[in-house]
Amino acid sequence: MPKPDAATLLAEAAERDADADLEACRRGDRGAQERVLRAHAPMLARLIGRLVRDRAEAEDLLQSTFAGALVGFERFRGDASVATWLSQIAMRRVQDHWRRRARRPEVVGDHDVASEARLDAQAEARRRLARLEVHLDAIGATKRLAFVLHVVEGRPVAEVASMMSASAVTTRSRVMWARRALIARLRKDPALADLVEDL
């Protein structure tokens, strides 16, 4: 029987350490909890940052995700990976944030044609992105979340379904309805109608 190579031994040791940390997390060991959260912080920050463009809001949601994890560690039983479990907490925080923001909707105003013509390319791109986000905000939170995770982030349907605690069928349906709703809105918006072909 061949001896395991160094990479295999290191991977097995890391897995044992991760398992030990998780057990310690469940017991309320704050040091272990901080190690686990620190290890997953970059992934969570990227995920939330793709869904919430405002940096201050994204940072608040990341901290809220950490707070939710600290409270929930003792109930975590390992049915999903830690990354998936933490992503689920983050998704709930993002959805709550979107719902709160929907109660005070932003309005896309008309823009002066002459001043638009003077905008540089970067400013124009920001304007289009802000306008697109308003259209995305008009789509129901669960459909929008599934759409962004699958279409924008490029995550597989199975992963999105796991993150959102939904079936693959439900997730595909949410993505489809979100895409249809977004296309319908973009077709009515001359400034963004060209994006329809990309969807």
Short mmCIF file of C-alpha atoms in Angstrom, two decimals:
data_model
loop_
_atom_site.label_atom_id
_atom_site.label_comp_id
_atom_site.label_asym_id
_atom_site.label_seq_id
_atom_site.Cartn_x
_atom_site.Cartn_y
_atom_site.Cartn_z
CA MET A 1 0.00 0.00 0.00
CA PRO A 2 1.59 3.33 -1.05
CA LYS A 3 2.44 5.85 1.66
CA PRO A 4 0.42 9.09 1.55
CA ASP A 5 2.35 12.05 0.21
CA ALA A 6 3.03 15.24 2.19
CA ALA A 7 0.11 17.12 0.62
CA THR A 8 -2.32 14.37 1.64
CA LEU A 9 -0.98 14.28 5.18
CA LEU A 10 -1.25 18.09 5.47
CA ALA A 11 -4.83 18.02 4.14
CA GLU A 12 -5.80 15.31 6.64
CA ALA A 13 -4.20 17.25 9.50
CA ALA A 14 -6.02 20.43 8.45
CA GLU A 15 -9.32 18.52 8.33
CA ARG A 16 -8.72 17.14 11.83
CA ASP A 17 -7.93 20.65 13.09
CA ALA A 18 -11.09 22.01 11.43
CA ASP A 19 -13.20 19.26 13.03
CA ALA A 20 -11.64 20.00 16.43
CA ASP A 21 -12.32 23.73 15.98
CA LEU A 22 -15.96 23.05 15.10
CA GLU A 23 -16.43 20.89 18.17
CA ALA A 24 -14.87 23.65 20.27
CA CYS A 25 -17.16 26.19 18.57
CA ARG A 26 -20.20 24.18 19.62
CA ARG A 27 -18.92 24.23 23.21
CA GLY A 28 -18.71 28.03 23.07
CA ASP A 29 -14.92 28.32 22.75
CA ARG A 30 -14.56 31.95 21.59
CA GLY A 31 -11.02 31.40 20.26
CA ALA A 32 -12.15 28.53 18.02
CA GLN A 33 -15.16 30.52 16.86
CA GLU A 34 -12.94 33.45 15.89
CA ARG A 35 -10.57 31.12 13.98
CA VAL A 36 -13.46 29.61 11.98
CA LEU A 37 -15.00 33.00 11.21
CA ARG A 38 -11.63 34.49 10.25
CA ALA A 39 -11.01 31.59 7.86
CA HIS A 40 -14.35 32.16 6.11
CA ALA A 41 -14.40 35.97 6.30
CA PRO A 42 -12.91 36.61 2.81
CA MET A 43 -15.48 34.33 1.14
CA LEU A 44 -18.37 35.92 3.05
CA ALA A 45 -17.11 39.45 2.32
CA ARG A 46 -16.92 38.68 -1.42
CA LEU A 47 -20.39 37.13 -1.41
CA ILE A 48 -22.05 39.99 0.48
CA GLY A 49 -20.10 42.57 -1.53
CA ARG A 50 -21.49 41.21 -4.78
CA LEU A 51 -25.03 41.51 -3.44
CA VAL A 52 -24.78 44.82 -1.58
CA ARG A 53 -22.72 47.46 -3.38
CA ASP A 54 -22.48 49.98 -0.55
CA ARG A 55 -19.26 49.11 1.33
CA ALA A 56 -20.47 50.35 4.72
CA GLU A 57 -23.71 48.37 4.42
CA ALA A 58 -21.82 45.27 3.24
CA GLU A 59 -19.45 45.53 6.22
CA ASP A 60 -22.43 45.88 8.60
CA LEU A 61 -24.00 42.78 7.07
CA LEU A 62 -20.73 40.85 7.41
CA GLN A 63 -20.55 41.75 11.11
CA SER A 64 -24.23 40.81 11.50
CA THR A 65 -23.45 37.44 9.88
CA PHE A 66 -20.63 36.88 12.38
CA ALA A 67 -22.97 37.78 15.25
CA GLY A 68 -25.57 35.31 13.97
CA ALA A 69 -22.93 32.59 13.68
CA LEU A 70 -21.65 33.18 17.22
CA VAL A 71 -25.18 32.75 18.56
CA GLY A 72 -25.89 29.74 16.32
CA PHE A 73 -22.66 27.72 16.65
CA GLU A 74 -24.00 25.52 19.45
CA ARG A 75 -26.92 24.47 17.19
CA PHE A 76 -24.72 23.74 14.15
CA ARG A 77 -24.75 19.98 13.58
CA GLY A 78 -22.75 19.72 10.37
CA ASP A 79 -25.59 18.74 8.02
CA ALA A 80 -24.03 21.21 5.54
CA SER A 81 -20.47 22.48 5.32
CA VAL A 82 -19.49 25.40 7.55
CA ALA A 83 -19.11 27.57 4.43
CA THR A 84 -22.66 26.76 3.33
CA TRP A 85 -24.06 27.31 6.83
CA LEU A 86 -22.34 30.70 7.13
CA SER A 87 -23.49 31.62 3.61
CA GLN A 88 -27.07 30.79 4.63
CA ILE A 89 -26.80 33.19 7.57
CA ALA A 90 -25.35 35.86 5.27
CA MET A 91 -28.15 35.35 2.74
CA ARG A 92 -30.79 35.83 5.42
CA ARG A 93 -29.08 39.06 6.51
CA VAL A 94 -28.96 40.30 2.89
CA GLN A 95 -32.63 39.44 2.32
CA ASP A 96 -33.63 41.29 5.51
CA HIS A 97 -31.56 44.27 4.35
CA TRP A 98 -33.27 44.26 0.95
CA ARG A 99 -36.71 44.08 2.57
CA ARG A 100 -35.92 47.05 4.81
CA ARG A 101 -34.62 49.02 1.85
CA ALA A 102 -37.71 48.16 -0.19
CA ARG A 103 -39.81 50.02 2.37
CA ARG A 104 -37.98 53.20 1.35
CA PRO A 105 -37.61 52.69 -2.42
CA GLU A 106 -35.26 54.75 -4.50
CA VAL A 107 -36.64 56.40 -7.58
CA VAL A 108 -34.80 56.44 -10.87
CA GLY A 109 -35.10 60.01 -12.04
CA ASP A 110 -34.87 61.42 -15.53
CA HIS A 111 -31.43 62.68 -16.50
CA ASP A 112 -30.59 65.80 -18.41
CA VAL A 113 -29.40 64.68 -21.87
CA ALA A 114 -26.81 67.45 -22.19
CA SER A 115 -25.17 66.69 -18.85
CA GLU A 116 -25.24 62.93 -19.56
CA ALA A 117 -23.27 63.55 -22.72
CA ARG A 118 -20.49 65.16 -20.68
CA LEU A 119 -20.11 62.24 -18.28
CA ASP A 120 -16.94 60.22 -18.63
CA ALA A 121 -17.10 56.45 -19.18
CA GLN A 122 -16.62 55.60 -15.50
CA ALA A 123 -19.41 57.88 -14.33
CA GLU A 124 -21.70 56.49 -17.03
CA ALA A 125 -20.95 52.94 -15.92
CA ARG A 126 -21.77 53.87 -12.30
CA ARG A 127 -25.03 55.46 -13.41
CA ARG A 128 -26.03 52.38 -15.39
CA LEU A 129 -25.14 50.11 -12.48
CA ALA A 130 -27.20 52.20 -10.05
CA ARG A 131 -30.13 52.14 -12.48
CA LEU A 132 -29.81 48.37 -12.91
CA GLU A 133 -29.76 47.90 -9.13
CA VAL A 134 -33.05 49.78 -8.86
CA HIS A 135 -34.59 47.34 -11.35
CA LEU A 136 -33.14 44.40 -9.39
CA ASP A 137 -34.54 45.88 -6.17
CA ALA A 138 -38.04 45.68 -7.68
CA ILE A 139 -37.79 41.88 -7.91
CA GLY A 140 -38.82 39.79 -4.90
CA ALA A 141 -35.95 39.15 -2.48
CA THR A 142 -35.73 35.35 -2.85
CA LYS A 143 -35.95 35.45 -6.66
CA ARG A 144 -33.40 38.27 -6.84
CA LEU A 145 -31.02 36.46 -4.52
CA ALA A 146 -31.21 33.23 -6.53
CA PHE A 147 -30.69 35.19 -9.76
CA VAL A 148 -27.67 37.12 -8.48
CA LEU A 149 -26.02 34.04 -6.98
CA HIS A 150 -26.56 31.89 -10.07
CA VAL A 151 -26.37 34.34 -13.00
CA VAL A 152 -24.09 37.09 -11.66
CA GLU A 153 -21.91 35.04 -9.30
CA GLY A 154 -21.95 31.98 -11.54
CA ARG A 155 -22.65 29.55 -8.69
CA PRO A 156 -24.17 26.15 -9.60
CA VAL A 157 -27.90 25.74 -8.98
CA ALA A 158 -27.24 23.00 -6.41
CA GLU A 159 -24.98 25.30 -4.39
CA VAL A 160 -27.46 28.19 -4.55
CA ALA A 161 -30.27 25.84 -3.50
CA SER A 162 -28.22 24.67 -0.51
CA MET A 163 -27.32 28.24 0.48
CA MET A 164 -30.98 29.28 0.33
CA SER A 165 -32.31 26.07 1.95
CA ALA A 166 -34.45 25.38 -1.12
CA SER A 167 -34.77 22.60 -3.67
CA ALA A 168 -32.97 22.77 -7.03
CA VAL A 169 -36.36 22.92 -8.78
CA THR A 170 -37.47 25.88 -6.68
CA THR A 171 -34.13 27.60 -7.25
CA ARG A 172 -34.32 27.18 -11.04
CA SER A 173 -37.86 28.54 -10.95
CA ARG A 174 -36.78 31.57 -8.93
CA VAL A 175 -33.94 32.30 -11.36
CA MET A 176 -36.29 31.95 -14.34
CA TRP A 177 -38.94 34.29 -12.89
CA ALA A 178 -36.31 36.82 -11.81
CA ARG A 179 -34.81 36.79 -15.30
CA ARG A 180 -38.24 37.29 -16.88
CA ALA A 181 -39.11 40.14 -14.52
CA LEU A 182 -35.77 41.85 -15.09
CA ILE A 183 -36.01 41.52 -18.89
CA ALA A 184 -39.52 42.98 -18.82
CA ARG A 185 -38.31 45.98 -16.83
CA LEU A 186 -35.19 46.53 -18.93
CA ARG A 187 -37.19 46.49 -22.18
CA LYS A 188 -39.10 49.51 -20.86
CA ASP A 189 -35.91 51.35 -19.91
CA PRO A 190 -34.21 52.87 -22.99
CA ALA A 191 -30.99 53.45 -21.04
CA LEU A 192 -30.58 49.74 -20.27
CA ALA A 193 -32.53 47.97 -23.02
CA ASP A 194 -29.24 46.79 -24.59
CA LEU A 195 -28.63 44.55 -21.55
CA VAL A 196 -31.56 42.30 -22.44
CA GLU A 197 -29.43 40.36 -24.95
CA ASP A 198 -26.97 39.45 -22.18
CA LEU A 199 -29.68 37.87 -20.04
#
